[in-house]
Amino acid sequence: MIVVGVGTALYTFSAVVEALVEGRLSETVRRRRMERRIAGMGGHVIVCGWGRVGKTVAEYAKGYGMDVVVIDVDPERFGDDVEHSYIVGDATTDAVLESAGIAQARALVAALADDADNLFVTLSARGLNPDLFIVARARVSSTEAKLLQAGANRVVNPQHLGGARMAAFANQPHVAEFLDVVMHDGHLDFRLEEIEVGAGSPVAGQTLREAHLRDQTGSLVLATRDRKGVFRTNPDPSDVIEADCVLIVIGTEPQIDALRRLVRPR
């Protein structure tokens, strides 16, 4: 009986050890596979903070066809249902941002709960990638100017944005819903897009009438934004397409793609 008891205990112990080792090996393999996937990315979006705001950002970014890498310091926030590549770590540190591929990233969203942390993330990210487009979350209005000074391209206060959206629905519900559908519904044929006109673009220096953008692509120019950031809505056909301006256009995906090819520098 003693021999049987000892044998059973040893078998149970070895089974537990084997399960632990297999679990750790499986986690190590999965982690290395994810690290290789992140290392091969380019033009992706880094989302710092896996709270409600971060999850919403990642969801819409995925809907736009963008690769996403999420960073959060709390491993328990990442369940088994995370569809994106992620890193468990402190997003305010350079090493973690570098492991997320910040040098090759297109944009970073600082969506941490604390404004001070978002400020540190913005400072670090701007230092590591001067060309990165940074969107920072601000809970307090007084922090917005500091985040811009730290290097953020845009600062968003979710409470203010949510309030403005609710007011828009109350005032002009059909217009607000149309914009929501065009911007966020991936099943709609029409899309609202921005297209940059580089200095070497063949349409730079031409008027909208001379460029024949709609005739050649079918897309419609709703507004232009010059290099100073000034918008001109419902532009006149005689308006000149300046180099380094941005065209705000609406059209189907093939029409938008055709316009991108048309204005691309040659």
mmCIF file of C-alpha atoms in Angstrom:
data_model
loop_
_atom_site.group_PDB
_atom_site.id
_atom_site.type_symbol
_atom_site.label_atom_id
_atom_site.label_comp_id
_atom_site.label_asym_id
_atom_site.label_seq_id
_atom_site.Cartn_x
_atom_site.Cartn_y
_atom_site.Cartn_z
ATOM 1 C CA MET A 1 0.000 0.000 0.000
ATOM 2 C CA ILE A 2 2.834 2.371 0.891
ATOM 3 C CA VAL A 3 4.545 1.630 -2.435
ATOM 4 C CA VAL A 4 1.295 2.271 -4.317
ATOM 5 C CA GLY A 5 0.768 5.527 -2.425
ATOM 6 C CA VAL A 6 4.295 6.758 -3.113
ATOM 7 C CA GLY A 7 3.984 5.790 -6.775
ATOM 8 C CA THR A 8 0.698 7.650 -7.112
ATOM 9 C CA ALA A 9 2.185 10.745 -5.467
ATOM 10 C CA LEU A 10 5.224 10.656 -7.744
ATOM 11 C CA TYR A 11 3.015 10.250 -10.819
ATOM 12 C CA THR A 12 0.814 13.153 -9.774
ATOM 13 C CA PHE A 13 3.829 15.328 -9.043
ATOM 14 C CA SER A 14 5.445 14.530 -12.399
ATOM 15 C CA ALA A 15 2.157 15.245 -14.206
ATOM 16 C CA VAL A 16 1.868 18.633 -12.509
ATOM 17 C CA VAL A 17 5.475 19.516 -13.346
ATOM 18 C CA GLU A 18 4.977 18.400 -16.950
ATOM 19 C CA ALA A 19 1.849 20.553 -17.264
ATOM 20 C CA LEU A 20 3.653 23.579 -15.852
ATOM 21 C CA VAL A 21 6.644 23.099 -18.161
ATOM 22 C CA GLU A 22 4.407 22.601 -21.200
ATOM 23 C CA GLY A 23 2.421 25.707 -20.264
ATOM 24 C CA ARG A 24 5.547 27.819 -19.960
ATOM 25 C CA LEU A 25 6.977 26.454 -23.207
ATOM 26 C CA SER A 26 3.709 27.131 -24.993
ATOM 27 C CA GLU A 27 3.635 30.696 -23.652
ATOM 28 C CA THR A 28 7.271 31.226 -24.668
ATOM 29 C CA VAL A 29 6.611 29.974 -28.195
ATOM 30 C CA ARG A 30 3.504 32.136 -28.506
ATOM 31 C CA ARG A 31 5.377 35.162 -27.189
ATOM 32 C CA ARG A 32 8.267 34.713 -29.627
ATOM 33 C CA ARG A 33 5.868 34.221 -32.520
ATOM 34 C CA MET A 34 4.133 37.480 -31.624
ATOM 35 C CA GLU A 35 7.475 39.299 -31.301
ATOM 36 C CA ARG A 36 8.448 38.153 -34.796
ATOM 37 C CA ARG A 37 5.099 39.323 -36.139
ATOM 38 C CA ILE A 38 5.551 42.777 -34.567
ATOM 39 C CA ALA A 39 9.118 43.002 -35.866
ATOM 40 C CA GLY A 40 7.818 42.431 -39.389
ATOM 41 C CA MET A 41 5.191 45.173 -39.199
ATOM 42 C CA GLY A 42 5.385 48.588 -40.802
ATOM 43 C CA GLY A 43 2.888 51.419 -40.905
ATOM 44 C CA HIS A 44 0.993 50.006 -37.937
ATOM 45 C CA VAL A 45 -0.737 51.753 -35.036
ATOM 46 C CA ILE A 46 0.461 51.453 -31.442
ATOM 47 C CA VAL A 47 -2.305 51.744 -28.854
ATOM 48 C CA CYS A 48 -1.075 52.468 -25.326
ATOM 49 C CA GLY A 49 -3.670 51.426 -22.756
ATOM 50 C CA TRP A 50 -6.137 48.540 -23.034
ATOM 51 C CA GLY A 51 -9.112 50.210 -21.386
ATOM 52 C CA ARG A 52 -12.429 51.189 -22.935
ATOM 53 C CA VAL A 53 -10.886 53.948 -25.062
ATOM 54 C CA GLY A 54 -7.963 51.810 -26.220
ATOM 55 C CA LYS A 55 -10.235 48.897 -27.163
ATOM 56 C CA THR A 56 -12.482 51.194 -29.185
ATOM 57 C CA VAL A 57 -9.494 52.714 -30.993
ATOM 58 C CA ALA A 58 -8.120 49.271 -31.826
ATOM 59 C CA GLU A 59 -11.506 48.080 -33.069
ATOM 60 C CA TYR A 60 -11.904 50.969 -35.508
ATOM 61 C CA ALA A 61 -8.257 50.809 -36.602
ATOM 62 C CA LYS A 62 -8.732 47.151 -37.464
ATOM 63 C CA GLY A 63 -11.858 48.107 -39.396
ATOM 64 C CA TYR A 64 -9.716 50.458 -41.475
ATOM 65 C CA GLY A 65 -7.417 47.552 -42.304
ATOM 66 C CA MET A 66 -4.571 48.731 -40.065
ATOM 67 C CA ASP A 67 -2.287 46.488 -38.018
ATOM 68 C CA VAL A 68 -2.444 47.223 -34.291
ATOM 69 C CA VAL A 69 -0.002 46.632 -31.445
ATOM 70 C CA VAL A 70 -1.402 47.143 -27.943
ATOM 71 C CA ILE A 71 0.668 47.981 -24.860
ATOM 72 C CA ASP A 72 -0.603 47.655 -21.298
ATOM 73 C CA VAL A 73 1.182 47.130 -18.004
ATOM 74 C CA ASP A 74 -1.522 44.805 -16.587
ATOM 75 C CA PRO A 75 -1.342 41.275 -18.060
ATOM 76 C CA GLU A 76 -4.795 40.422 -16.699
ATOM 77 C CA ARG A 77 -6.372 42.899 -19.126
ATOM 78 C CA PHE A 78 -5.319 40.695 -22.009
ATOM 79 C CA GLY A 79 -7.655 37.726 -22.040
ATOM 80 C CA ASP A 80 -7.720 34.907 -24.545
ATOM 81 C CA ASP A 81 -9.907 36.940 -26.894
ATOM 82 C CA VAL A 82 -7.375 39.655 -27.847
ATOM 83 C CA GLU A 83 -7.250 39.794 -31.652
ATOM 84 C CA HIS A 84 -4.245 42.081 -31.831
ATOM 85 C CA SER A 85 -0.559 41.721 -31.143
ATOM 86 C CA TYR A 86 0.200 43.008 -27.672
ATOM 87 C CA ILE A 87 3.024 43.691 -25.256
ATOM 88 C CA VAL A 88 2.808 43.560 -21.488
ATOM 89 C CA GLY A 89 4.895 46.465 -20.230
ATOM 90 C CA ASP A 90 5.112 50.112 -19.260
ATOM 91 C CA ALA A 91 4.377 52.256 -22.316
ATOM 92 C CA THR A 92 6.184 55.226 -20.755
ATOM 93 C CA THR A 93 9.555 53.479 -21.200
ATOM 94 C CA ASP A 94 11.588 53.648 -24.405
ATOM 95 C CA ALA A 95 12.396 49.917 -24.410
ATOM 96 C CA VAL A 96 8.736 48.896 -24.474
ATOM 97 C CA LEU A 97 7.901 51.380 -27.235
ATOM 98 C CA GLU A 98 10.832 50.116 -29.270
ATOM 99 C CA SER A 99 9.655 46.518 -28.835
ATOM 100 C CA ALA A 100 6.307 47.640 -30.282
ATOM 101 C CA GLY A 101 8.083 48.722 -33.461
ATOM 102 C CA ILE A 102 7.745 52.442 -32.947
ATOM 103 C CA ALA A 103 10.474 53.201 -35.494
ATOM 104 C CA GLN A 104 8.309 51.681 -38.263
ATOM 105 C CA ALA A 105 4.893 52.672 -36.882
ATOM 106 C CA ARG A 106 2.522 55.026 -38.646
ATOM 107 C CA ALA A 107 0.760 56.376 -35.562
ATOM 108 C CA LEU A 108 0.550 56.062 -31.794
ATOM 109 C CA VAL A 109 -2.495 56.560 -29.597
ATOM 110 C CA ALA A 110 -1.744 57.412 -25.958
ATOM 111 C CA ALA A 111 -4.938 56.219 -24.266
ATOM 112 C CA LEU A 112 -3.732 55.595 -20.720
ATOM 113 C CA ALA A 113 -5.996 56.527 -17.817
ATOM 114 C CA ASP A 114 -3.630 59.116 -16.354
ATOM 115 C CA ASP A 115 -2.802 62.351 -18.202
ATOM 116 C CA ALA A 116 0.727 62.410 -16.777
ATOM 117 C CA ASP A 117 1.410 58.946 -18.212
ATOM 118 C CA ASN A 118 0.099 60.037 -21.606
ATOM 119 C CA LEU A 119 2.427 63.028 -21.405
ATOM 120 C CA PHE A 120 5.433 60.755 -20.774
ATOM 121 C CA VAL A 121 4.380 58.427 -23.605
ATOM 122 C CA THR A 122 4.088 61.380 -25.983
ATOM 123 C CA LEU A 123 7.513 62.727 -25.044
ATOM 124 C CA SER A 124 9.162 59.329 -25.413
ATOM 125 C CA ALA A 125 7.402 58.503 -28.672
ATOM 126 C CA ARG A 126 8.253 61.838 -30.263
ATOM 127 C CA GLY A 127 11.901 61.409 -29.343
ATOM 128 C CA LEU A 128 12.035 57.894 -30.795
ATOM 129 C CA ASN A 129 10.199 58.709 -34.034
ATOM 130 C CA PRO A 130 10.023 62.380 -35.111
ATOM 131 C CA ASP A 131 7.711 61.522 -38.040
ATOM 132 C CA LEU A 132 5.182 59.568 -35.955
ATOM 133 C CA PHE A 133 1.587 60.836 -35.845
ATOM 134 C CA ILE A 134 0.597 60.959 -32.169
ATOM 135 C CA VAL A 135 -2.943 61.174 -30.817
ATOM 136 C CA ALA A 136 -3.107 61.678 -27.056
ATOM 137 C CA ARG A 137 -6.023 61.316 -24.666
ATOM 138 C CA ALA A 138 -6.644 64.093 -22.144
ATOM 139 C CA ARG A 139 -9.015 63.773 -19.219
ATOM 140 C CA VAL A 140 -8.406 67.340 -18.006
ATOM 141 C CA SER A 141 -8.641 70.330 -20.348
ATOM 142 C CA SER A 142 -5.579 71.997 -18.824
ATOM 143 C CA THR A 143 -3.431 69.059 -19.975
ATOM 144 C CA GLU A 144 -4.237 69.509 -23.666
ATOM 145 C CA ALA A 145 -1.751 72.347 -24.240
ATOM 146 C CA LYS A 146 1.009 70.395 -22.457
ATOM 147 C CA LEU A 147 0.421 67.325 -24.616
ATOM 148 C CA LEU A 148 0.648 69.439 -27.767
ATOM 149 C CA GLN A 149 3.886 70.995 -26.523
ATOM 150 C CA ALA A 150 5.214 67.512 -25.768
ATOM 151 C CA GLY A 151 4.756 66.520 -29.397
ATOM 152 C CA ALA A 152 1.188 65.266 -29.844
ATOM 153 C CA ASN A 153 -0.327 66.028 -33.256
ATOM 154 C CA ARG A 154 -3.855 65.819 -31.902
ATOM 155 C CA VAL A 155 -5.328 65.787 -28.403
ATOM 156 C CA VAL A 156 -8.749 64.260 -27.750
ATOM 157 C CA ASN A 157 -10.910 64.627 -24.662
ATOM 158 C CA PRO A 158 -13.363 61.694 -24.852
ATOM 159 C CA GLN A 159 -15.888 63.461 -22.629
ATOM 160 C CA HIS A 160 -15.925 66.590 -24.789
ATOM 161 C CA LEU A 161 -16.005 64.561 -27.986
ATOM 162 C CA GLY A 162 -18.860 62.420 -26.718
ATOM 163 C CA GLY A 163 -20.802 65.504 -25.654
ATOM 164 C CA ALA A 164 -20.310 67.160 -29.033
ATOM 165 C CA ARG A 165 -21.476 64.022 -30.812
ATOM 166 C CA MET A 166 -24.602 63.757 -28.669
ATOM 167 C CA ALA A 167 -25.400 67.418 -29.320
ATOM 168 C CA ALA A 168 -24.968 66.838 -33.058
ATOM 169 C CA PHE A 169 -27.456 63.967 -32.928
ATOM 170 C CA ALA A 170 -29.893 66.138 -31.031
ATOM 171 C CA ASN A 171 -29.559 68.970 -33.540
ATOM 172 C CA GLN A 172 -29.088 67.207 -36.893
ATOM 173 C CA PRO A 173 -29.506 63.453 -36.377
ATOM 174 C CA HIS A 174 -29.475 62.517 -40.070
ATOM 175 C CA VAL A 175 -26.293 64.459 -40.818
ATOM 176 C CA ALA A 176 -24.540 63.046 -37.748
ATOM 177 C CA GLU A 177 -25.597 59.509 -38.561
ATOM 178 C CA PHE A 178 -24.512 59.875 -42.194
ATOM 179 C CA LEU A 179 -21.046 60.998 -41.109
ATOM 180 C CA ASP A 180 -20.868 58.099 -38.669
ATOM 181 C CA VAL A 181 -21.799 55.629 -41.376
ATOM 182 C CA VAL A 182 -19.359 57.070 -43.929
ATOM 183 C CA MET A 183 -16.488 57.191 -41.438
ATOM 184 C CA HIS A 184 -16.996 53.954 -39.512
ATOM 185 C CA ASP A 185 -19.210 51.524 -41.436
ATOM 186 C CA GLY A 186 -16.900 49.297 -43.424
ATOM 187 C CA HIS A 187 -19.809 47.830 -45.403
ATOM 188 C CA LEU A 188 -20.771 51.116 -47.062
ATOM 189 C CA ASP A 189 -19.632 51.598 -50.658
ATOM 190 C CA PHE A 190 -18.695 55.251 -50.154
ATOM 191 C CA ARG A 191 -15.781 56.364 -48.004
ATOM 192 C CA LEU A 192 -14.561 59.699 -46.730
ATOM 193 C CA GLU A 193 -10.801 59.927 -47.121
ATOM 194 C CA GLU A 194 -7.894 62.376 -46.997
ATOM 195 C CA ILE A 195 -5.293 62.400 -49.761
ATOM 196 C CA GLU A 196 -2.027 64.305 -49.577
ATOM 197 C CA VAL A 197 -0.749 66.054 -52.692
ATOM 198 C CA GLY A 198 3.031 65.960 -52.614
ATOM 199 C CA ALA A 199 5.336 68.543 -54.162
ATOM 200 C CA GLY A 200 6.075 66.232 -57.094
ATOM 201 C CA SER A 201 2.440 65.457 -57.861
ATOM 202 C CA PRO A 202 1.401 66.028 -61.502
ATOM 203 C CA VAL A 203 -1.732 67.898 -60.331
ATOM 204 C CA ALA A 204 0.147 70.313 -58.039
ATOM 205 C CA GLY A 205 -0.210 73.819 -59.441
ATOM 206 C CA GLN A 206 -3.273 72.946 -61.507
ATOM 207 C CA THR A 207 -6.786 74.148 -60.789
ATOM 208 C CA LEU A 208 -9.444 71.620 -59.858
ATOM 209 C CA ARG A 209 -10.988 72.196 -63.286
ATOM 210 C CA GLU A 210 -7.697 71.561 -65.089
ATOM 211 C CA ALA A 211 -6.934 68.428 -63.066
ATOM 212 C CA HIS A 212 -10.280 66.789 -63.972
ATOM 213 C CA LEU A 213 -10.155 64.766 -60.753
ATOM 214 C CA ARG A 214 -13.810 63.802 -60.804
ATOM 215 C CA ASP A 215 -13.846 63.071 -64.516
ATOM 216 C CA GLN A 216 -10.801 60.809 -64.277
ATOM 217 C CA THR A 217 -11.566 59.040 -60.997
ATOM 218 C CA GLY A 218 -15.225 59.617 -60.082
ATOM 219 C CA SER A 219 -14.343 60.843 -56.577
ATOM 220 C CA LEU A 220 -15.625 64.179 -55.322
ATOM 221 C CA VAL A 221 -13.455 66.791 -53.568
ATOM 222 C CA LEU A 222 -15.393 68.135 -50.578
ATOM 223 C CA ALA A 223 -12.658 70.345 -49.131
ATOM 224 C CA THR A 224 -8.981 71.204 -49.304
ATOM 225 C CA ARG A 225 -6.542 72.015 -46.515
ATOM 226 C CA ASP A 226 -3.435 74.042 -47.251
ATOM 227 C CA ARG A 227 -0.020 73.638 -45.651
ATOM 228 C CA LYS A 228 -0.983 76.194 -42.971
ATOM 229 C CA GLY A 229 -3.876 74.009 -41.868
ATOM 230 C CA VAL A 230 -6.655 76.222 -43.286
ATOM 231 C CA PHE A 231 -9.690 74.378 -44.670
ATOM 232 C CA ARG A 232 -11.568 75.490 -47.786
ATOM 233 C CA THR A 233 -14.903 73.703 -48.054
ATOM 234 C CA ASN A 234 -16.829 73.261 -51.289
ATOM 235 C CA PRO A 235 -13.830 74.508 -53.300
ATOM 236 C CA ASP A 236 -14.374 76.369 -56.548
ATOM 237 C CA PRO A 237 -13.216 74.696 -59.798
ATOM 238 C CA SER A 238 -10.832 77.618 -60.284
ATOM 239 C CA ASP A 239 -9.051 76.934 -56.974
ATOM 240 C CA VAL A 240 -5.418 75.895 -57.393
ATOM 241 C CA ILE A 241 -4.275 72.560 -55.965
ATOM 242 C CA GLU A 242 -1.250 73.571 -53.930
ATOM 243 C CA ALA A 243 1.720 71.318 -53.293
ATOM 244 C CA ASP A 244 1.641 69.699 -49.843
ATOM 245 C CA CYS A 245 -2.079 70.319 -49.462
ATOM 246 C CA VAL A 246 -4.637 67.705 -48.402
ATOM 247 C CA LEU A 247 -7.755 66.804 -50.356
ATOM 248 C CA ILE A 248 -10.830 65.683 -48.397
ATOM 249 C CA VAL A 249 -12.718 63.461 -50.820
ATOM 250 C CA ILE A 250 -15.645 61.056 -50.944
ATOM 251 C CA GLY A 251 -16.046 58.105 -53.262
ATOM 252 C CA THR A 252 -16.006 54.340 -53.567
ATOM 253 C CA GLU A 253 -12.853 52.403 -52.745
ATOM 254 C CA PRO A 254 -11.865 51.992 -56.430
ATOM 255 C CA GLN A 255 -12.464 55.710 -57.034
ATOM 256 C CA ILE A 256 -10.345 56.696 -54.026
ATOM 257 C CA ASP A 257 -7.564 54.345 -55.117
ATOM 258 C CA ALA A 258 -7.652 55.822 -58.625
ATOM 259 C CA LEU A 259 -7.326 59.330 -57.184
ATOM 260 C CA ARG A 260 -4.353 58.297 -55.047
ATOM 261 C CA ARG A 261 -2.603 56.959 -58.127
ATOM 262 C CA LEU A 262 -3.424 60.114 -60.071
ATOM 263 C CA VAL A 263 -1.937 62.544 -57.534
ATOM 264 C CA ARG A 264 1.036 60.365 -56.610
ATOM 265 C CA PRO A 265 4.404 62.046 -57.304
ATOM 266 C CA ARG A 266 6.122 60.667 -60.386
#
